[in-house]
Coordinates of C-alpha atoms in Angstrom, one line a residue:
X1 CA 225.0 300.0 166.9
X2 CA 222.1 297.4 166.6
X3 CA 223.4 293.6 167.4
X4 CA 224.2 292.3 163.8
X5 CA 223.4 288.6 165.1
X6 CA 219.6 290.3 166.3
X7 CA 219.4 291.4 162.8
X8 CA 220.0 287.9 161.2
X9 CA 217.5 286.0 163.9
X10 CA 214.6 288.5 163.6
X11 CA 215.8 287.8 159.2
X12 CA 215.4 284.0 159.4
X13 CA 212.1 284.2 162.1
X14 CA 210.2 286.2 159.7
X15 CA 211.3 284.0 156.4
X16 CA 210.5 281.0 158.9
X17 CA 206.6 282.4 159.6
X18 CA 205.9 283.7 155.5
X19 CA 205.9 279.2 155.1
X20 CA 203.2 279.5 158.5
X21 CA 199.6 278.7 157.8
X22 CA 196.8 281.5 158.8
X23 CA 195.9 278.5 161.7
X24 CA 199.7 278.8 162.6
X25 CA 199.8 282.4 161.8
X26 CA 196.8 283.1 164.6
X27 CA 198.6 280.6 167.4
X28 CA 202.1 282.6 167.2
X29 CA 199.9 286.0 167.3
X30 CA 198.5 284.6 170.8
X31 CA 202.0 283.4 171.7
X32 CA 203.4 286.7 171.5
X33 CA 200.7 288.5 173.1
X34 CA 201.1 286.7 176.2
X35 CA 204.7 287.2 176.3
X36 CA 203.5 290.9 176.4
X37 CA 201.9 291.0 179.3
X38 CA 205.0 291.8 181.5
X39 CA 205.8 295.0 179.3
X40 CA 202.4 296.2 179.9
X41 CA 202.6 295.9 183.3
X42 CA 205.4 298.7 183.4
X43 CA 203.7 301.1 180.6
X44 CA 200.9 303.3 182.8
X45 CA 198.0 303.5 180.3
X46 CA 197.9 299.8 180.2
X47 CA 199.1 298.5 183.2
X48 CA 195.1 297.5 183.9
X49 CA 195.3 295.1 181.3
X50 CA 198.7 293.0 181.9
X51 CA 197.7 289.3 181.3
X52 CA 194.4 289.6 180.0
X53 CA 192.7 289.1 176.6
X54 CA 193.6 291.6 174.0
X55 CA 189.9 292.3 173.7
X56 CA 189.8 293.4 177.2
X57 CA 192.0 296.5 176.3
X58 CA 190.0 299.4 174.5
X59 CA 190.9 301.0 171.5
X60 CA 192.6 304.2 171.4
X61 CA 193.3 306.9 168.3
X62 CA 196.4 307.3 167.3
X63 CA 196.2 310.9 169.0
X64 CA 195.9 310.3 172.3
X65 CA 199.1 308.1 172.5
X66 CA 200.5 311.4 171.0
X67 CA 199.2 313.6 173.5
X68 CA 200.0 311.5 176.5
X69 CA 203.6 310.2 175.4
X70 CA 205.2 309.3 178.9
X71 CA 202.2 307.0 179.6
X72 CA 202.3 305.2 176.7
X73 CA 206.3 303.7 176.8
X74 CA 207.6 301.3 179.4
X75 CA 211.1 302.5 180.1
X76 CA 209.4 305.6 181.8
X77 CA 210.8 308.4 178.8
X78 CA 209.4 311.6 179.0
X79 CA 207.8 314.1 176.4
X80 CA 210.8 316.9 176.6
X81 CA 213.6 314.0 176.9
X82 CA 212.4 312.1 174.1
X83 CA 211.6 315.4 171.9
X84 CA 215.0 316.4 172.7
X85 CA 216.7 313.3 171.4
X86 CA 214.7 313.5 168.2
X87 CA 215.2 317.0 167.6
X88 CA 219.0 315.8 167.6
X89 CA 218.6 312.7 165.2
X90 CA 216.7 315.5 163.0
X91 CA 219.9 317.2 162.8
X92 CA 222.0 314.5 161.9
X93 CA 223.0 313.1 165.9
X94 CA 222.1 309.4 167.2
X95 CA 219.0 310.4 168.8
X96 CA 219.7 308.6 171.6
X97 CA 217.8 309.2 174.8
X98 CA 219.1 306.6 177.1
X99 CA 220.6 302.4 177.3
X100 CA 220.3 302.3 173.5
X101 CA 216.9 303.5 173.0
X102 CA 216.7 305.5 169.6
X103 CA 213.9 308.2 169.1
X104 CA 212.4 309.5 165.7
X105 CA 209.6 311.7 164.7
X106 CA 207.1 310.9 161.7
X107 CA 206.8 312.6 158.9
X108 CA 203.5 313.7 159.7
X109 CA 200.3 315.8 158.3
X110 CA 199.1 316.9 161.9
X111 CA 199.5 319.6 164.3
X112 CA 201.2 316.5 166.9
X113 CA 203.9 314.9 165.2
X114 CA 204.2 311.2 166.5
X115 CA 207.4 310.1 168.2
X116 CA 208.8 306.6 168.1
X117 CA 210.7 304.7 170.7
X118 CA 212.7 301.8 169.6
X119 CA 215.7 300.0 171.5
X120 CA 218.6 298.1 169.9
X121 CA 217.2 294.6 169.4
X122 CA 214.1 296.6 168.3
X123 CA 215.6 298.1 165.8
X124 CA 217.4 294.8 165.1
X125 CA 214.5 293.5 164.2
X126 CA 212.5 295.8 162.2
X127 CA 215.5 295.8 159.6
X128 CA 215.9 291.9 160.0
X129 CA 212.3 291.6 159.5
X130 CA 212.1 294.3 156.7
X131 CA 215.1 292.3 154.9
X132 CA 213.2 289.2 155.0
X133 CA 209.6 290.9 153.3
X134 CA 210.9 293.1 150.6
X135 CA 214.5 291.7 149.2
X136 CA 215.2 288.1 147.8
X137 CA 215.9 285.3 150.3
X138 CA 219.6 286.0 148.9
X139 CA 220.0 289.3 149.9
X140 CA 221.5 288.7 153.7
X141 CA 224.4 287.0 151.5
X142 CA 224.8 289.5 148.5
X143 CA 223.4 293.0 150.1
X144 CA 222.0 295.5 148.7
X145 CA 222.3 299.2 147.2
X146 CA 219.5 300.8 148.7
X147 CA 218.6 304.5 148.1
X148 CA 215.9 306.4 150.8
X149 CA 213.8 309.8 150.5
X150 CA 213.4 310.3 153.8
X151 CA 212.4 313.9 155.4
X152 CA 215.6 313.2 157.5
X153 CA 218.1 310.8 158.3
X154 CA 217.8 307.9 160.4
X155 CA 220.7 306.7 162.4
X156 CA 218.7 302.9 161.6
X157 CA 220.1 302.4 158.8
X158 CA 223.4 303.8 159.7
X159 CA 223.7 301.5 162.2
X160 CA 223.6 298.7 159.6
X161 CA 225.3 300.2 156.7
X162 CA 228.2 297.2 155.8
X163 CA 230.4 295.8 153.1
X164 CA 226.3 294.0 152.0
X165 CA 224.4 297.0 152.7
X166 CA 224.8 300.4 151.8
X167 CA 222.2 302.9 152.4
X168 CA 221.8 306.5 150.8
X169 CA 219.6 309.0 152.0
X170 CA 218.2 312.0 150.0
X171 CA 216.0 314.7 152.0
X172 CA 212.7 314.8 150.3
X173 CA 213.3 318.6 149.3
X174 CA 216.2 318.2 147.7
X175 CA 215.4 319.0 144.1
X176 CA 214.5 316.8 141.1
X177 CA 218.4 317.1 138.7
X178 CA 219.7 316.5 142.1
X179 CA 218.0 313.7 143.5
X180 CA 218.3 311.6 140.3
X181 CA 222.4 312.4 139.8
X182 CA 223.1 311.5 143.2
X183 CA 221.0 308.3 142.4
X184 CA 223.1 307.8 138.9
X185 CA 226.1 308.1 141.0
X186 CA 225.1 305.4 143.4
X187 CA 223.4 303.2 141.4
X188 CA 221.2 301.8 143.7
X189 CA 219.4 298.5 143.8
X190 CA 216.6 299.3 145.7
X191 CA 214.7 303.1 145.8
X192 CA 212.1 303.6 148.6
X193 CA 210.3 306.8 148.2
X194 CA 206.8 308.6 148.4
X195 CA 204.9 308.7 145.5
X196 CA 205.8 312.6 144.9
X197 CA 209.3 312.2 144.9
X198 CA 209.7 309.0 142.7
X199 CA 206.9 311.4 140.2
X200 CA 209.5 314.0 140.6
X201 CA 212.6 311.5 140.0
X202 CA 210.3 310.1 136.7
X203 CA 209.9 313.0 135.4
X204 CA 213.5 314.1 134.8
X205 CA 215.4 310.6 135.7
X206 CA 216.3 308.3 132.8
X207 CA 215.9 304.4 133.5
X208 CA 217.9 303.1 136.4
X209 CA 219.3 300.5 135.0
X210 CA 220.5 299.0 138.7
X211 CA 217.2 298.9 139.8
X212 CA 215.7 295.5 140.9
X213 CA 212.3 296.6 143.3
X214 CA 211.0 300.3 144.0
X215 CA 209.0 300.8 146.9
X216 CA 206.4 303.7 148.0
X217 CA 204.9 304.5 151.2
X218 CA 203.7 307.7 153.3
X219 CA 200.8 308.6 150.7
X220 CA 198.7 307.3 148.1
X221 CA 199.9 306.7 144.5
X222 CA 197.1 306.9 141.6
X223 CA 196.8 303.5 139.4
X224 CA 198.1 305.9 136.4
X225 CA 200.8 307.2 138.0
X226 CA 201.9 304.0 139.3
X227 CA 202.0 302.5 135.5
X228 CA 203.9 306.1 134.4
X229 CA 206.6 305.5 136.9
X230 CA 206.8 302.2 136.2
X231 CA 207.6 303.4 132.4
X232 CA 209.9 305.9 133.1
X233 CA 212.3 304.1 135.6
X234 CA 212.1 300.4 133.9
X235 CA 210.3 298.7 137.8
X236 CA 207.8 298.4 138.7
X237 CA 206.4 300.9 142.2
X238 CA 205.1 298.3 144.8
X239 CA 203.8 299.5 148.4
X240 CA 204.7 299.8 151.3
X241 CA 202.4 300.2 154.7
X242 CA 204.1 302.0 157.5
X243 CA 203.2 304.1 160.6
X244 CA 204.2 305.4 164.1
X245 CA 202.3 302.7 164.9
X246 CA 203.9 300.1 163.0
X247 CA 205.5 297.9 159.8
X248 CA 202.1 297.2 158.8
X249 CA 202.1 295.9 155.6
X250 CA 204.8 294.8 153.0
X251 CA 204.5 294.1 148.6
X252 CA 205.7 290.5 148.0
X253 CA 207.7 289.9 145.0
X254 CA 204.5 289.8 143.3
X255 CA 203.6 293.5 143.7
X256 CA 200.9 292.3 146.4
X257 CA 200.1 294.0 149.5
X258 CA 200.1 291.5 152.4
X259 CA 199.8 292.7 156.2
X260 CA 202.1 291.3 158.7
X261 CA 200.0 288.9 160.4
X262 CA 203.0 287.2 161.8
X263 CA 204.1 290.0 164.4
X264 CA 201.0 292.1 164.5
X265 CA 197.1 291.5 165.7
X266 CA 195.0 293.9 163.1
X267 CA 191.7 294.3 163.5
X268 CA 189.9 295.8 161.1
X269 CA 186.9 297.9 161.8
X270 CA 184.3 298.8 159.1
X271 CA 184.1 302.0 157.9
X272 CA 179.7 302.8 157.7
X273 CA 178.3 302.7 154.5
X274 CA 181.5 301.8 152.5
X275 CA 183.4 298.5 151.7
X276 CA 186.1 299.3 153.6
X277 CA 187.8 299.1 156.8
X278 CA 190.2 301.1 159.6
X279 CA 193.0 299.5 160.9
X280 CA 193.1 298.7 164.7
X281 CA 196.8 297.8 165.3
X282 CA 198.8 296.2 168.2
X283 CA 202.5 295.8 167.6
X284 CA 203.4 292.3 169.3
X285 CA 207.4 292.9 168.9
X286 CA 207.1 296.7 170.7
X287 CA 208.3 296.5 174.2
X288 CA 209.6 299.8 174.8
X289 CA 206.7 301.9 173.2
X290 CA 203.8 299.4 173.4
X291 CA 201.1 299.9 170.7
X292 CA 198.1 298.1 171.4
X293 CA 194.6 298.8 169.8
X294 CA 195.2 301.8 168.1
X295 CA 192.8 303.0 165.9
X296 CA 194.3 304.1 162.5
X297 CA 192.7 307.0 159.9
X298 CA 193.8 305.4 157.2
X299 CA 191.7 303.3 154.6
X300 CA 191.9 299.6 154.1
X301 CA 190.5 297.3 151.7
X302 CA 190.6 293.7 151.5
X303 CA 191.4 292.2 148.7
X304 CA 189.8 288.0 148.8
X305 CA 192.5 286.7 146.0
X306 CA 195.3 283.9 146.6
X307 CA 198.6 285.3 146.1
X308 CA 201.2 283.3 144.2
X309 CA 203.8 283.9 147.0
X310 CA 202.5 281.6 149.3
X311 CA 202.3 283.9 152.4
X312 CA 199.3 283.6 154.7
X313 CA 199.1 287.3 155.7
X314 CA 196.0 288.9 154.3
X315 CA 196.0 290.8 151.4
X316 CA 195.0 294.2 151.0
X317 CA 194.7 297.1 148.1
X318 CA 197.7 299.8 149.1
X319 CA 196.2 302.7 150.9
X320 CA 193.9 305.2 149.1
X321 CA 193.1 307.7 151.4
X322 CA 191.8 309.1 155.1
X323 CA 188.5 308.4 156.7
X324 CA 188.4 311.8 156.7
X325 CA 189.0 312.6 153.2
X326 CA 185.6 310.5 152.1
X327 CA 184.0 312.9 149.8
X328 CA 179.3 312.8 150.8
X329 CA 178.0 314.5 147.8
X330 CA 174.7 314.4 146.3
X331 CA 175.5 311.4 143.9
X332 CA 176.8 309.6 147.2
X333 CA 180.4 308.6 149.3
X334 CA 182.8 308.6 147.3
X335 CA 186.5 306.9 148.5
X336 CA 189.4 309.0 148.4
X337 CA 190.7 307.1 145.6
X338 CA 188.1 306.6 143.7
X339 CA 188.3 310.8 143.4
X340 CA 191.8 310.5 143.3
X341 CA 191.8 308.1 140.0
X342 CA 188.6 310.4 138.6
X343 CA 190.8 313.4 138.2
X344 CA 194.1 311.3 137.6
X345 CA 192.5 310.1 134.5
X346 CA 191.4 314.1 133.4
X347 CA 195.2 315.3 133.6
X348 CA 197.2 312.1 133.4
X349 CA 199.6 311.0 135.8
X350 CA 202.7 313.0 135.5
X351 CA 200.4 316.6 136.4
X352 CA 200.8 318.0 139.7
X353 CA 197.4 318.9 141.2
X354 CA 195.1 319.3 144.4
X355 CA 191.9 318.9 144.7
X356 CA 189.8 319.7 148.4
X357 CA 186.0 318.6 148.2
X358 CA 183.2 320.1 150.4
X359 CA 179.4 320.3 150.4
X360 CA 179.2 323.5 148.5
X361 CA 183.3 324.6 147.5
X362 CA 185.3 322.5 145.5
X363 CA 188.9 324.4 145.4
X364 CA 191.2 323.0 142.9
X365 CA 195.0 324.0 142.6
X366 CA 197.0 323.3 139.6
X367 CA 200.2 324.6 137.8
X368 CA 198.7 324.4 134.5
X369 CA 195.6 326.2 133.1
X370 CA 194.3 323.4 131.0
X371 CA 194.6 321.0 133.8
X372 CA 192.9 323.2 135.7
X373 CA 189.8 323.1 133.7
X374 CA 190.0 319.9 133.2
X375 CA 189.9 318.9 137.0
X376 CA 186.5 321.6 136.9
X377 CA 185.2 319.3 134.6
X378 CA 185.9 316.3 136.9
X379 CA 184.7 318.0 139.3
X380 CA 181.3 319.4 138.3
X381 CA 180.5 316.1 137.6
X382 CA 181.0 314.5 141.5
X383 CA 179.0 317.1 142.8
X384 CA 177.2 319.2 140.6
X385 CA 176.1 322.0 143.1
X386 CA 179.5 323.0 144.6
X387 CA 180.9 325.9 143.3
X388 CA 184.4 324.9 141.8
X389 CA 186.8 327.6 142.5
X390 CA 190.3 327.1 140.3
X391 CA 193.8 328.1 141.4
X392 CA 196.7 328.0 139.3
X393 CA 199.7 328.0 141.0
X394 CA 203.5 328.8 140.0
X395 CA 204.1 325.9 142.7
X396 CA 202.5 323.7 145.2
X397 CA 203.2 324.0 148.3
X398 CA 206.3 321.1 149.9
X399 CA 204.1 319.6 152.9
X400 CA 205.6 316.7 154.3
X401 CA 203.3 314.5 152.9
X402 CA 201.2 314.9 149.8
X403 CA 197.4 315.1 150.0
X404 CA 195.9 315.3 146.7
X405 CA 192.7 314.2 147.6
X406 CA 190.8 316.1 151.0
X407 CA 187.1 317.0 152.0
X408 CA 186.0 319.9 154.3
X409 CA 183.0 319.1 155.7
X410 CA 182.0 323.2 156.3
X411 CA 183.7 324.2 153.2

């Protein structure tokens, strides 16, 4: 069980810094990296670097903390002990793997799945701090009724499951009749889902009349779809930024997207020839799995406008996409979601489709024949020389995480 008290101090610290200037803001980020440097002197691949500037230590992709797990944690867990633990909390166990420290694999698009270490007053603290950013200042008082798609169970929010909180967790291919009369039955105040599974829950759900915030995370949500949801349930969606790597931005009560800059240093790298930038992250609360310049595929833009809410943290449009998933055709780069919200608009937002871009294919999959030829139409006219080759599909196939936008650079 995580310490309750932890919980309520990591709740109050957090509501503490969102009053913080960005001068203030920037002092507690260098406050808390130097009170890092003794957990990097125990984790091997950055041993080097204990009690020097953050600059000092390079940047690393995502992957190769992946690939070399048991260098990359300070409590000296290996790869098989910690993959045996998770294949355990995958199955419904605690997924412990020793003195409290919990282990949990992400959902994942990739070959490597990541793997997350976290200990008690870790996890303490990511629920105290997630508390503090997404529910009403009220909330550790009155609690909450909050329903989770998750691929599978996490013994994190069993641990705090209480007379306030009660949690409910529905396995993101349980089907759609299912997932919204297990959701009838327990009224929830609060739904946190991926955009495919709140589109499926739309589609068949009617309004949830318990509902005070929805959140999405793990993939990119078209504007259309966003506004369809937003019908169809009576909330509105607002995102959420998460990775291995981190809580790394969190939707105010305004609906806008602001990154933790009171417990994480992100640095954000441009992307060439595009406005927009790759996250470099370094979690300043992680202790037992340090992450510290890691380089991040995803897509970030900044967005320059003053949010009502008052909090410093810099604001940012919700994820659209991959670097990797940037469309070069010959009328230029095109961002994942601008593609995204081209063929969005030619089939609506409730369709199911994907699209994968290359310099002379464009495959399109859809269930209906119209859409189909509709997204040909879209797509003849982002790059005109491909040959457009349409699928239609009784299904599309359950990954764990929906791509509806990707580019092949040989295809």
């Amino acid at each position: 069980m995580i310490p309750r008290h932890g919980l309520l101090a990591a709740w109050a610290d957090t509501r503490w810094a969102m009053r913080l200037s960005k001068t203030a803001l920037a002092r507690r980020r260098a406050r808390l990296w130097a009170e890092m440097a003794p957990i990097l002197a125990k984790t091997p691949a950055l041993s080097g670097y204990a009690g020097r500037s953050l600059q000092n230590v390079p940047i690393v992709d995502a992957a190769a903390i992946r690939t070399a797990f048991a260098q990359w944690n300070s409590a000296g867990i290996d790869h098989h002990a910690a993959m045996a633990a998770a294949e355990e909390a995958e199955r419904g166990g605690a997924g412990i793997v020793r003195d409290g420290i919990a282990v949990g694999l992400s959902t994942g698009t990739s070959d490597v799945r990541g793997m997350f270490l976290a200990s008690a007053a870790e996890r303490a603290r990511y629920i105290g701090q997630s508390i503090a950013r997404l529910l009403p200042v009220s909330a550790p008082v009155v609690g909450a009724r909050i329903a989770l798609v998750l691929r599978a169970e996490s013994a994190l929010y069993r641990d705090v499951a209480n007379g306030r909180f009660a949690f409910l967790h529905l396995a993101i291919d349980l089907d759609s009749h299912a997932m919204s009369e297990a959701l009838e039955r327990f009224r929830p105040t609060i739904l946190i889902a991926p955009p495919r599974e709140l589109s499926m829950i739309a589609g068949v759900a009617p309004r949830l009349p318990t509902l005070a915030r929805i959140f999405w995370g793990a993939e990119p949500m078209g504007v259309l779809e966003r506004a369809w949801i937003a019908d169809r349930l009576g909330c509105r969606p607002d995102p959420i930024y998460q990775a291995t790597e981190g809580f790394i931005a969190a939707a105010c009560r305004f609906g806008t997207l602001h990154l933790n800059d009171d417990s994480l240093e992100i640095e954000l790298e441009p992307v060439p020839l595009v406005d927009a930038y790759r996250p470099i992250v370094t979690d300043l609360r992680r202790h037992v799995q340090p992450i510290v310049r890691v380089r991040l595929d995803d897509i970030v833009r900044l967005d320059q406008r003053a949010c009502r809410c008052g909090f410093a943290g810099r604001v940012i449009a919700p994820v659209g996409g991959r670097v990797q998933d940037i469309w070069t055709t010959g009328t230029g780069l095109h961002l994942p979601e601008a593609i995204d919200r081209r063929f969005e608009e030619a089939v609506g937002p409730a369709a199911r489709w994907e699209v994968q871009g290359g310099p002379s294919m464009v495959t399109i999959k859809a269930l209906e024949p119209r859409d189909g030829e509709r997204l040909r139409t879209a797509a003849r006219s982002l790059n005109a020389d491909a040959h457009i080759d349409v699928r239609i599909m009784r299904d599309l196939p359950c990954a764990p995480k929906r791509r509806r936008v990707t580019w092949r650079p040989d295809a």
